[in-house]
N, CA and C atoms as an extended XYZ file, in Angstrom:
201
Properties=species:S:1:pos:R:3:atomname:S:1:resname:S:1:resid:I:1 pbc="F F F"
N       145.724      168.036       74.749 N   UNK     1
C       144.301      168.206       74.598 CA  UNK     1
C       143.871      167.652       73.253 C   UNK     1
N       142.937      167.033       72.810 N   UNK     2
C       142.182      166.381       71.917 CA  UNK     2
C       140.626      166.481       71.918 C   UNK     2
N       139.807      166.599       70.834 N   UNK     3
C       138.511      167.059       70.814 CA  UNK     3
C       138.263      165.230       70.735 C   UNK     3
N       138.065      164.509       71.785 N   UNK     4
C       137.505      163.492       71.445 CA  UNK     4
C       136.879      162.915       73.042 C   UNK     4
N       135.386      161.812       72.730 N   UNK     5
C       134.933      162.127       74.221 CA  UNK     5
C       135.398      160.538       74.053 C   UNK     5
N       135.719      159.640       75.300 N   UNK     6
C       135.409      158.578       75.663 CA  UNK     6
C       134.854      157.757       76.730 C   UNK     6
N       134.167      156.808       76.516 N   UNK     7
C       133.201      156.079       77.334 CA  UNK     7
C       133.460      154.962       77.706 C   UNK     7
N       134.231      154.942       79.007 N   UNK     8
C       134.849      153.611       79.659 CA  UNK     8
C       133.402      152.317       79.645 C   UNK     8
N       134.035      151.006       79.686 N   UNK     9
C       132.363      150.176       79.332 CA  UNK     9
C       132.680      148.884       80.493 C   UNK     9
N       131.611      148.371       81.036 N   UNK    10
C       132.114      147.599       81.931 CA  UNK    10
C       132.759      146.318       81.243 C   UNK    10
N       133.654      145.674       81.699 N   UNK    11
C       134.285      144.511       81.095 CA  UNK    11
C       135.840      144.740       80.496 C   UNK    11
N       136.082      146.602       80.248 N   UNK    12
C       137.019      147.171       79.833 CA  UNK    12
C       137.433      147.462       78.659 C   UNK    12
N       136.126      147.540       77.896 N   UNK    13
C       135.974      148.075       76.491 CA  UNK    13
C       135.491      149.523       76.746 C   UNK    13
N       135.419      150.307       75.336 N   UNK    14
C       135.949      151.436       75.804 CA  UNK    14
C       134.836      151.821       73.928 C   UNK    14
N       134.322      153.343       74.208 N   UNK    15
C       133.525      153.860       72.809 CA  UNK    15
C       133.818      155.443       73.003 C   UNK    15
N       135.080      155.421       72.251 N   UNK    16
C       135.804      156.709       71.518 CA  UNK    16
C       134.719      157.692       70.620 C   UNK    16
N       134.598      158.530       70.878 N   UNK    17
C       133.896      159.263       69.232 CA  UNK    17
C       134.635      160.782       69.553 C   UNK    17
N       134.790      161.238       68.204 N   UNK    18
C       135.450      162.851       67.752 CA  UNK    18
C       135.180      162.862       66.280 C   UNK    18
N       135.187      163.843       65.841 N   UNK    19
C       134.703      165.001       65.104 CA  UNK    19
C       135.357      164.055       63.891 C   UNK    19
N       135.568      164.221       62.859 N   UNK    20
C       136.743      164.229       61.373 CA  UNK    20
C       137.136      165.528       61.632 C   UNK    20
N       138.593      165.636       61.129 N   UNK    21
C       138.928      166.741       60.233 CA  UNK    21
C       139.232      166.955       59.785 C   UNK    21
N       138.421      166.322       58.226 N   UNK    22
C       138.527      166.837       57.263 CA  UNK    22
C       136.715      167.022       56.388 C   UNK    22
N       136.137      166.008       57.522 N   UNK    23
C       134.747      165.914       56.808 CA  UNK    23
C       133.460      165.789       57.572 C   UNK    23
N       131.989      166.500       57.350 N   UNK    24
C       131.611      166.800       58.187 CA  UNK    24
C       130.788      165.464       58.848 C   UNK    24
N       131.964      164.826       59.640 N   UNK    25
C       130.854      163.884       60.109 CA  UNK    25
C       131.671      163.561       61.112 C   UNK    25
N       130.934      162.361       62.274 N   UNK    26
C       131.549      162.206       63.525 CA  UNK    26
C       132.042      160.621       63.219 C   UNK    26
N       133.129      160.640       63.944 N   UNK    27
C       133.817      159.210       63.706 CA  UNK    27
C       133.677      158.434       65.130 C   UNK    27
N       133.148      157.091       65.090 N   UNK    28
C       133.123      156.439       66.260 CA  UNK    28
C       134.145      155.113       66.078 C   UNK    28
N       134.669      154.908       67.496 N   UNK    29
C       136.087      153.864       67.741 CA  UNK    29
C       135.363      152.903       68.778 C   UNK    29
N       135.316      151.394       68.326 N   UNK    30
C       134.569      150.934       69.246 CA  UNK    30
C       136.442      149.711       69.485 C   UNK    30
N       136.380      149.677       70.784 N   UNK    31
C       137.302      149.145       71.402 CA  UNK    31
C       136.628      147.663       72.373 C   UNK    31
N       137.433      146.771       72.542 N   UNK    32
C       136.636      145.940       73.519 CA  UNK    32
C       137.974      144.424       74.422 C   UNK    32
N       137.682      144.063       75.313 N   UNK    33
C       138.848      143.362       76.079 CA  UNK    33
C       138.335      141.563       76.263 C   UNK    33
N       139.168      140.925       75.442 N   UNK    34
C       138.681      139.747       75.845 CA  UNK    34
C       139.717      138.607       76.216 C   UNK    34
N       139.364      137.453       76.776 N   UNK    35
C       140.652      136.709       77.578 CA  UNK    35
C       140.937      135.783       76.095 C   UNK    35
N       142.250      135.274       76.144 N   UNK    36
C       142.722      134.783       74.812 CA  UNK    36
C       143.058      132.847       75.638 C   UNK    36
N       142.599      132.675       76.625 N   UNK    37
C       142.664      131.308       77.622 CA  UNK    37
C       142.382      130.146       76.391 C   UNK    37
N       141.363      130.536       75.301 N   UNK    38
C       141.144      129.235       74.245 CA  UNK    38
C       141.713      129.256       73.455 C   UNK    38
N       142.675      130.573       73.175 N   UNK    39
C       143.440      130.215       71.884 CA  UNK    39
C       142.623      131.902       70.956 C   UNK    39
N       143.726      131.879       70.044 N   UNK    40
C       143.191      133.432       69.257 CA  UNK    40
C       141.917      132.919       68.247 C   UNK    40
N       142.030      132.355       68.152 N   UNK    41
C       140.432      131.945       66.768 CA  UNK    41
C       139.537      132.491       67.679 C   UNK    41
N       139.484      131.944       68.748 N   UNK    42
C       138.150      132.145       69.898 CA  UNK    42
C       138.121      133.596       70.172 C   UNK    42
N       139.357      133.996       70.720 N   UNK    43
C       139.238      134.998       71.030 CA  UNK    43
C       138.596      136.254       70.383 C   UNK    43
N       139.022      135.894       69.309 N   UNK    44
C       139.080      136.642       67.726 CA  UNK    44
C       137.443      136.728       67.312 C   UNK    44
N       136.679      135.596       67.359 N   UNK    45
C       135.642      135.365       67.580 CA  UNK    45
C       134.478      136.320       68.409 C   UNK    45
N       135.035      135.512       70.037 N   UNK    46
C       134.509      136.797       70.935 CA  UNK    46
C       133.990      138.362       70.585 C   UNK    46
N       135.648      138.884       70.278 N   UNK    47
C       135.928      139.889       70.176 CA  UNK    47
C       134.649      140.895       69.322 C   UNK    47
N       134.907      139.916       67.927 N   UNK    48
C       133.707      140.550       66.937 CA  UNK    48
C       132.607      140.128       67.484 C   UNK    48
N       131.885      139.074       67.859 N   UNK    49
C       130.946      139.053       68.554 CA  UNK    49
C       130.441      140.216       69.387 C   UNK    49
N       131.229      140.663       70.443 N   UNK    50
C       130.937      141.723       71.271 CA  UNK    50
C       130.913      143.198       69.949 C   UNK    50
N       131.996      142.973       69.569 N   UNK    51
C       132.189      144.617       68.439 CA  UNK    51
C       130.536      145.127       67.925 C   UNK    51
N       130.297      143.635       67.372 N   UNK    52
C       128.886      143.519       66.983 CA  UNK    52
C       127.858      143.738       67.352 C   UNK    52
N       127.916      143.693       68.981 N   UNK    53
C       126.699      143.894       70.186 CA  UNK    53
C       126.694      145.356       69.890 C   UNK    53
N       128.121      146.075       70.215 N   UNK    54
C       128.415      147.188       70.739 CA  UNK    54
C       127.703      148.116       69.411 C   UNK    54
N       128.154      148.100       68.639 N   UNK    55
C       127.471      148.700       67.286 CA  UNK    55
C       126.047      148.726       66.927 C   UNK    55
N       125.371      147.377       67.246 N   UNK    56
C       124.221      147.290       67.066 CA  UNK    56
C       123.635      147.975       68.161 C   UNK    56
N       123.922      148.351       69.184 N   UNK    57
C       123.157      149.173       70.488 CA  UNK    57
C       123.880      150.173       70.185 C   UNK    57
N       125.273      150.608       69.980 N   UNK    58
C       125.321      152.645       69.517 CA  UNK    58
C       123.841      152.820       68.191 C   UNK    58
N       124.178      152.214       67.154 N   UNK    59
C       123.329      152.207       65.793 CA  UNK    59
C       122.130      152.938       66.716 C   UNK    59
N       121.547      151.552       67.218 N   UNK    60
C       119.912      151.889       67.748 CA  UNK    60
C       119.934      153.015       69.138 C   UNK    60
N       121.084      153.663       69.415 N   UNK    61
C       120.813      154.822       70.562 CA  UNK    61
C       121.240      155.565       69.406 C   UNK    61
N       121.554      155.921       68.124 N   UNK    62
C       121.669      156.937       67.335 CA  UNK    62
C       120.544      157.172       66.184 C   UNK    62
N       119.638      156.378       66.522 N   UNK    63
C       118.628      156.003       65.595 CA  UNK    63
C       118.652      156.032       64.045 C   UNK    63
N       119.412      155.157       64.104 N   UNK    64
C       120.240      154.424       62.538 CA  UNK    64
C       119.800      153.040       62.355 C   UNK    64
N       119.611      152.928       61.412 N   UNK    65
C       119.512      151.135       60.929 CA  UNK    65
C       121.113      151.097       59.990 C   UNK    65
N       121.308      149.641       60.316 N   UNK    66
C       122.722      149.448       59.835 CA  UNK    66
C       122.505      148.711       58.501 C   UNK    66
N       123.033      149.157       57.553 N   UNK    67
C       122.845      148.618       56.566 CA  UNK    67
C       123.758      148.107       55.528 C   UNK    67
């Protein structure tokens, strides 16, 4: 058992969040799946690309500006 919720995402990325414990705040894990067919630069690329989507839409459903 683990206090942590996760949120399967279509494409097979995945948005972890649980508690700290040690501090009072919530920690979010953003995960994400991409094909490596061009080579890792690209992929690598992708990857943060999407990380980037994913953050910028939790941010704005948590009503945060990222700064």
């Amino acid at each position: 058992r683990s206090n942590v919720l996760g949120f399967a995402l279509e494409g097979g990325g995945r948005i972890l969040v649980r508690p700290s414990g040690t501090e009072p705040k919530i920690k979010f894990y953003l995960e994400t799946k991409v094909d490596i067919e061009d080579g890792p630069d690209a992929a690598r690329a992708t990857a943060d690309a999407e990380l980037r989507r994913l953050l910028d839409d939790l941010l704005e459903l948590c009503g945060v500006q990222d700064g």
